[in-house]
Amino acid sequence: MVSLSEKMHPLSLPLLFFLLCSRANTGEIIGGTECKPHSRPYMAHLEIVTAPGHLTACGGFLIRRNFVLTAAHCAGRFITVILGAHNKTQKEDTWQRIEVEKQFPHPKYDDFFILHDIMLLKLKEKANLTLAVGTLPLPSQFDLIPPGKMCRATGWGKTNVGEPASDTLQEVKMRLLDPQACKHFLLFGHKRQLCVGSPRKIKSVYKGDTGGPLLCAGIAQGIASYVHWNAKPPAVFTRISHYRNWINKVLKEN
């Protein structure tokens, strides 16, 4: 029998070897193109200090002036969010660097089986909305996007296996697939996850893209969660519409 760790890429927590966001290094979109600077104003670069004190990174996106949505496996001891960035290594006047006040991973998140991989981050202060910093709309609870739809994933991840991380924001087109295409991921669940990216094309998310959005017709339908260890598509995204009630509850109470 093939184990989960053999099926998925070593991407997030030090003890887990199957998440997109490596705790050792960041990653980059594979087969994509560089975004026009500041054309994706909702994107957030997360600098994360883990419990053991390691520095890593994830993607995320602004949904309210004081809330960022990302993956639950991107949790850490301390998180700083950078908004308005294009090249994450070159600070610009557009940057807004804000500390995270509180992390809200989904209460049923399972870091071993990568279930319910979604988290809200409350910022210590509200972001200033500018041409370079803006919010991204979410789908309704009943917005069940069908297979075949062409969407876009965005992040600062690896451009290929063994390649260095990208400094600039990248984007790649990825098609939503029938759930059967992800049946090799043993715990894939169609109600709570999306199967994305044709296995016939070398286009996917990878290390460091985790937590970033999947945009379909301008709406964030998914959150990058995990992919096969060799980066071959399809990748698995958390289905946001499934979690709208929980998201709304956290936003209302905070």
Short mmCIF file of C-alpha atoms in Angstrom, two decimals:
data_model
loop_
_atom_site.label_atom_id
_atom_site.label_comp_id
_atom_site.label_asym_id
_atom_site.label_seq_id
_atom_site.Cartn_x
_atom_site.Cartn_y
_atom_site.Cartn_z
CA MET A 1 0.00 0.00 0.00
CA VAL A 2 1.25 3.47 -0.82
CA SER A 3 1.35 5.77 2.19
CA LEU A 4 0.10 9.33 2.30
CA SER A 5 3.65 10.60 2.62
CA GLU A 6 4.61 8.80 -0.59
CA LYS A 7 1.65 10.27 -2.45
CA MET A 8 2.06 13.88 -1.38
CA HIS A 9 4.88 16.36 -1.48
CA PRO A 10 6.81 17.22 1.70
CA LEU A 11 5.42 20.69 1.95
CA SER A 12 4.65 22.11 5.35
CA LEU A 13 5.25 21.20 8.97
CA PRO A 14 8.56 19.56 9.88
CA LEU A 15 6.79 16.38 10.93
CA LEU A 16 4.56 16.27 7.87
CA PHE A 17 5.77 15.45 4.41
CA PHE A 18 2.80 16.24 2.28
CA LEU A 19 1.90 19.91 2.41
CA LEU A 20 2.52 22.70 -0.05
CA CYS A 21 4.10 25.20 2.35
CA SER A 22 7.51 23.91 3.39
CA ARG A 23 8.73 24.80 6.85
CA ALA A 24 12.26 24.83 5.48
CA ASN A 25 11.85 26.94 2.38
CA THR A 26 9.28 28.70 0.25
CA GLY A 27 8.17 27.80 -3.25
CA GLU A 28 6.88 29.06 -6.59
CA ILE A 29 4.21 28.50 -9.25
CA ILE A 30 5.24 25.91 -11.87
CA GLY A 31 4.60 26.69 -15.54
CA GLY A 32 3.15 30.13 -14.83
CA THR A 33 4.03 33.71 -15.65
CA GLU A 34 4.99 36.73 -13.59
CA CYS A 35 2.05 38.91 -12.61
CA LYS A 36 2.00 42.56 -13.56
CA PRO A 37 3.23 44.32 -10.40
CA HIS A 38 0.40 45.02 -7.94
CA SER A 39 -2.27 43.64 -10.29
CA ARG A 40 -3.32 41.16 -7.57
CA PRO A 41 -3.80 43.58 -4.65
CA TYR A 42 -5.44 40.96 -2.42
CA MET A 43 -2.32 38.81 -2.20
CA ALA A 44 -0.61 38.48 1.15
CA HIS A 45 2.88 37.15 1.83
CA LEU A 46 3.03 35.43 5.23
CA GLU A 47 6.27 35.36 7.18
CA ILE A 48 5.90 32.62 9.78
CA VAL A 49 7.96 31.78 12.84
CA THR A 50 7.19 28.17 13.75
CA ALA A 51 7.01 26.71 17.27
CA PRO A 52 10.61 25.41 17.04
CA GLY A 53 11.71 28.89 15.95
CA HIS A 54 12.19 28.25 12.21
CA LEU A 55 11.28 30.88 9.63
CA THR A 56 9.05 29.86 6.73
CA ALA A 57 6.44 31.41 4.46
CA CYS A 58 2.99 30.90 2.97
CA GLY A 59 0.57 32.74 0.76
CA GLY A 60 -2.76 34.18 1.80
CA PHE A 61 -5.28 36.78 0.67
CA LEU A 62 -7.07 39.75 2.19
CA ILE A 63 -10.85 39.30 2.59
CA ARG A 64 -11.51 42.14 5.07
CA ARG A 65 -9.36 45.09 6.03
CA ASN A 66 -8.33 43.18 9.15
CA PHE A 67 -8.66 39.54 8.05
CA VAL A 68 -6.55 37.29 5.83
CA LEU A 69 -7.63 33.83 4.65
CA THR A 70 -5.00 31.10 4.28
CA ALA A 71 -4.38 27.38 4.95
CA ALA A 72 -4.49 25.99 8.49
CA HIS A 73 -1.13 24.26 8.07
CA CYS A 74 0.43 27.74 7.77
CA ALA A 75 -0.13 28.36 11.50
CA GLY A 76 2.87 29.32 13.59
CA ARG A 77 4.03 30.86 16.82
CA PHE A 78 4.19 34.29 15.21
CA ILE A 79 2.99 35.52 11.79
CA THR A 80 3.62 38.80 9.98
CA VAL A 81 1.57 39.65 6.88
CA ILE A 82 3.00 41.72 4.04
CA LEU A 83 0.43 43.35 1.77
CA GLY A 84 1.11 45.31 -1.42
CA ALA A 85 4.18 43.26 -2.37
CA HIS A 86 5.29 42.09 -5.80
CA ASN A 87 8.95 41.25 -5.27
CA LYS A 88 8.97 39.95 -1.71
CA THR A 89 12.67 40.72 -1.31
CA GLN A 90 12.49 44.38 -2.35
CA LYS A 91 10.54 46.65 -0.05
CA GLU A 92 8.40 49.29 -1.78
CA ASP A 93 6.26 52.21 -0.65
CA THR A 94 3.23 50.00 -1.43
CA TRP A 95 4.12 47.54 1.34
CA GLN A 96 1.99 47.28 4.45
CA ARG A 97 3.58 45.06 7.09
CA ILE A 98 1.08 44.04 9.75
CA GLU A 99 1.41 41.55 12.60
CA VAL A 100 -1.24 38.90 13.16
CA GLU A 101 -3.19 39.36 16.40
CA LYS A 102 -4.97 36.01 16.43
CA GLN A 103 -5.00 32.82 14.37
CA PHE A 104 -8.26 30.93 13.75
CA PRO A 105 -7.50 27.50 12.26
CA HIS A 106 -10.63 25.47 11.54
CA PRO A 107 -11.62 23.61 14.74
CA LYS A 108 -11.63 20.28 12.89
CA TYR A 109 -8.30 20.81 11.13
CA ASP A 110 -6.25 17.61 11.08
CA ASP A 111 -2.56 18.26 10.43
CA PHE A 112 -1.79 14.60 9.78
CA PHE A 113 -4.47 13.85 7.19
CA ILE A 114 -4.68 17.46 5.93
CA LEU A 115 -8.41 17.83 6.52
CA HIS A 116 -10.24 21.17 6.87
CA ASP A 117 -7.09 23.03 5.81
CA ILE A 118 -8.36 26.58 6.23
CA MET A 119 -7.49 29.41 8.64
CA LEU A 120 -8.45 33.02 9.27
CA LEU A 121 -5.88 35.52 10.51
CA LYS A 122 -7.00 38.62 12.38
CA LEU A 123 -4.58 41.52 11.88
CA LYS A 124 -3.50 43.80 14.72
CA GLU A 125 -4.56 46.80 12.65
CA LYS A 126 -6.73 47.36 9.62
CA ALA A 127 -5.03 47.54 6.23
CA ASN A 128 -5.27 50.74 4.24
CA LEU A 129 -7.02 49.98 0.96
CA THR A 130 -4.98 51.34 -1.96
CA LEU A 131 -4.32 50.54 -5.61
CA ALA A 132 -1.83 47.93 -4.38
CA VAL A 133 -3.86 46.56 -1.45
CA GLY A 134 -7.45 45.35 -1.76
CA THR A 135 -9.86 42.61 -0.71
CA LEU A 136 -10.98 39.50 -2.60
CA PRO A 137 -14.63 38.33 -2.68
CA LEU A 138 -15.58 34.87 -1.47
CA PRO A 139 -18.19 32.49 -2.90
CA SER A 140 -21.53 31.89 -1.22
CA GLN A 141 -22.24 28.68 0.65
CA PHE A 142 -24.19 27.39 -2.33
CA ASP A 143 -21.67 28.35 -5.04
CA LEU A 144 -20.73 24.86 -6.26
CA ILE A 145 -18.35 25.53 -9.12
CA PRO A 146 -18.43 22.69 -11.72
CA PRO A 147 -15.49 20.73 -13.18
CA GLY A 148 -14.10 22.10 -16.43
CA LYS A 149 -13.85 25.69 -15.24
CA MET A 150 -10.54 27.43 -15.96
CA CYS A 151 -9.18 29.23 -12.90
CA ARG A 152 -5.96 30.92 -11.76
CA ALA A 153 -3.64 30.19 -8.85
CA THR A 154 -1.23 32.83 -7.57
CA GLY A 155 1.82 32.67 -5.33
CA TRP A 156 5.51 33.09 -4.66
CA GLY A 157 6.25 29.36 -4.94
CA LYS A 158 8.90 27.21 -6.66
CA THR A 159 9.04 27.22 -10.46
CA ASN A 160 9.99 23.53 -10.45
CA VAL A 161 11.22 20.68 -8.28
CA GLY A 162 14.72 21.56 -7.09
CA GLU A 163 14.50 25.13 -8.35
CA PRO A 164 14.96 28.15 -6.07
CA ALA A 165 12.00 30.16 -4.85
CA SER A 166 10.60 33.01 -6.90
CA ASP A 167 11.03 36.53 -5.59
CA THR A 168 8.19 37.89 -7.73
CA LEU A 169 4.50 37.00 -7.69
CA GLN A 170 3.58 34.31 -10.24
CA GLU A 171 0.26 33.10 -11.66
CA VAL A 172 -0.81 29.97 -13.52
CA LYS A 173 -4.02 28.85 -15.23
CA MET A 174 -5.41 25.58 -13.86
CA ARG A 175 -8.58 23.73 -14.81
CA LEU A 176 -11.01 22.26 -12.29
CA LEU A 177 -11.19 18.50 -12.73
CA ASP A 178 -13.69 15.80 -11.96
CA PRO A 179 -13.17 14.48 -8.39
CA GLN A 180 -12.10 11.10 -9.79
CA ALA A 181 -8.87 12.69 -10.98
CA CYS A 182 -7.80 13.06 -7.33
CA LYS A 183 -8.77 9.56 -6.17
CA HIS A 184 -5.05 8.71 -5.72
CA PHE A 185 -5.11 11.11 -2.75
CA LEU A 186 -6.58 8.70 -0.25
CA LEU A 187 -8.56 11.21 1.83
CA PHE A 188 -9.67 13.58 -0.92
CA GLY A 189 -13.26 14.71 -0.32
CA HIS A 190 -15.18 16.44 -3.11
CA LYS A 191 -17.49 18.34 -0.74
CA ARG A 192 -14.67 20.06 1.10
CA GLN A 193 -11.91 20.07 -1.55
CA LEU A 194 -11.25 20.93 -5.21
CA CYS A 195 -9.22 18.82 -7.64
CA VAL A 196 -7.30 21.24 -9.87
CA GLY A 197 -4.81 21.03 -12.74
CA SER A 198 -4.53 18.75 -15.75
CA PRO A 199 -1.98 15.92 -15.29
CA ARG A 200 -1.11 16.35 -18.98
CA LYS A 201 0.30 19.83 -18.36
CA ILE A 202 3.26 20.93 -16.27
CA LYS A 203 1.34 23.71 -14.57
CA SER A 204 0.71 23.67 -10.86
CA VAL A 205 1.19 25.18 -7.44
CA TYR A 206 4.13 23.97 -5.36
CA LYS A 207 6.16 24.74 -2.26
CA GLY A 208 5.38 28.19 -0.88
CA ASP A 209 2.17 28.69 -2.87
CA THR A 210 0.17 27.01 -0.14
CA GLY A 211 -2.45 29.21 1.47
CA GLY A 212 -2.86 31.24 -1.70
CA PRO A 213 -6.15 31.59 -3.60
CA LEU A 214 -7.65 29.83 -6.60
CA LEU A 215 -9.59 32.46 -8.54
CA CYS A 216 -12.46 31.50 -10.80
CA ALA A 217 -14.20 34.42 -12.53
CA GLY A 218 -12.77 36.84 -9.99
CA ILE A 219 -13.94 34.93 -6.90
CA ALA A 220 -11.73 32.98 -4.50
CA GLN A 221 -13.04 29.43 -4.77
CA GLY A 222 -10.10 27.54 -3.26
CA ILE A 223 -7.03 27.66 -1.01
CA ALA A 224 -3.86 25.82 -2.07
CA SER A 225 -3.42 22.84 0.25
CA TYR A 226 -1.22 20.04 -1.16
CA VAL A 227 0.14 18.37 -4.28
CA HIS A 228 1.99 15.19 -5.27
CA TRP A 229 5.62 15.05 -4.10
CA ASN A 230 6.93 15.46 -7.67
CA ALA A 231 4.66 18.49 -8.29
CA LYS A 232 2.70 16.68 -11.00
CA PRO A 233 -0.91 17.93 -11.16
CA PRO A 234 -3.60 17.71 -10.06
CA ALA A 235 -3.27 19.66 -6.82
CA VAL A 236 -5.77 19.77 -3.97
CA PHE A 237 -7.37 23.03 -2.86
CA THR A 238 -9.68 23.61 0.11
CA ARG A 239 -13.17 24.40 -1.19
CA ILE A 240 -14.06 27.78 0.37
CA SER A 241 -17.83 27.62 -0.21
CA HIS A 242 -18.02 24.58 2.09
CA TYR A 243 -16.70 26.70 4.96
CA ARG A 244 -18.70 29.92 4.49
CA ASN A 245 -20.81 29.41 7.62
CA TRP A 246 -17.68 28.97 9.74
CA ILE A 247 -15.97 31.96 8.08
CA ASN A 248 -19.01 34.16 8.66
CA LYS A 249 -19.21 33.06 12.31
CA VAL A 250 -15.55 33.94 13.00
CA LEU A 251 -15.84 37.31 11.25
CA LYS A 252 -19.04 38.17 13.13
CA GLU A 253 -17.58 37.27 16.53
CA ASN A 254 -14.33 39.11 15.96
#
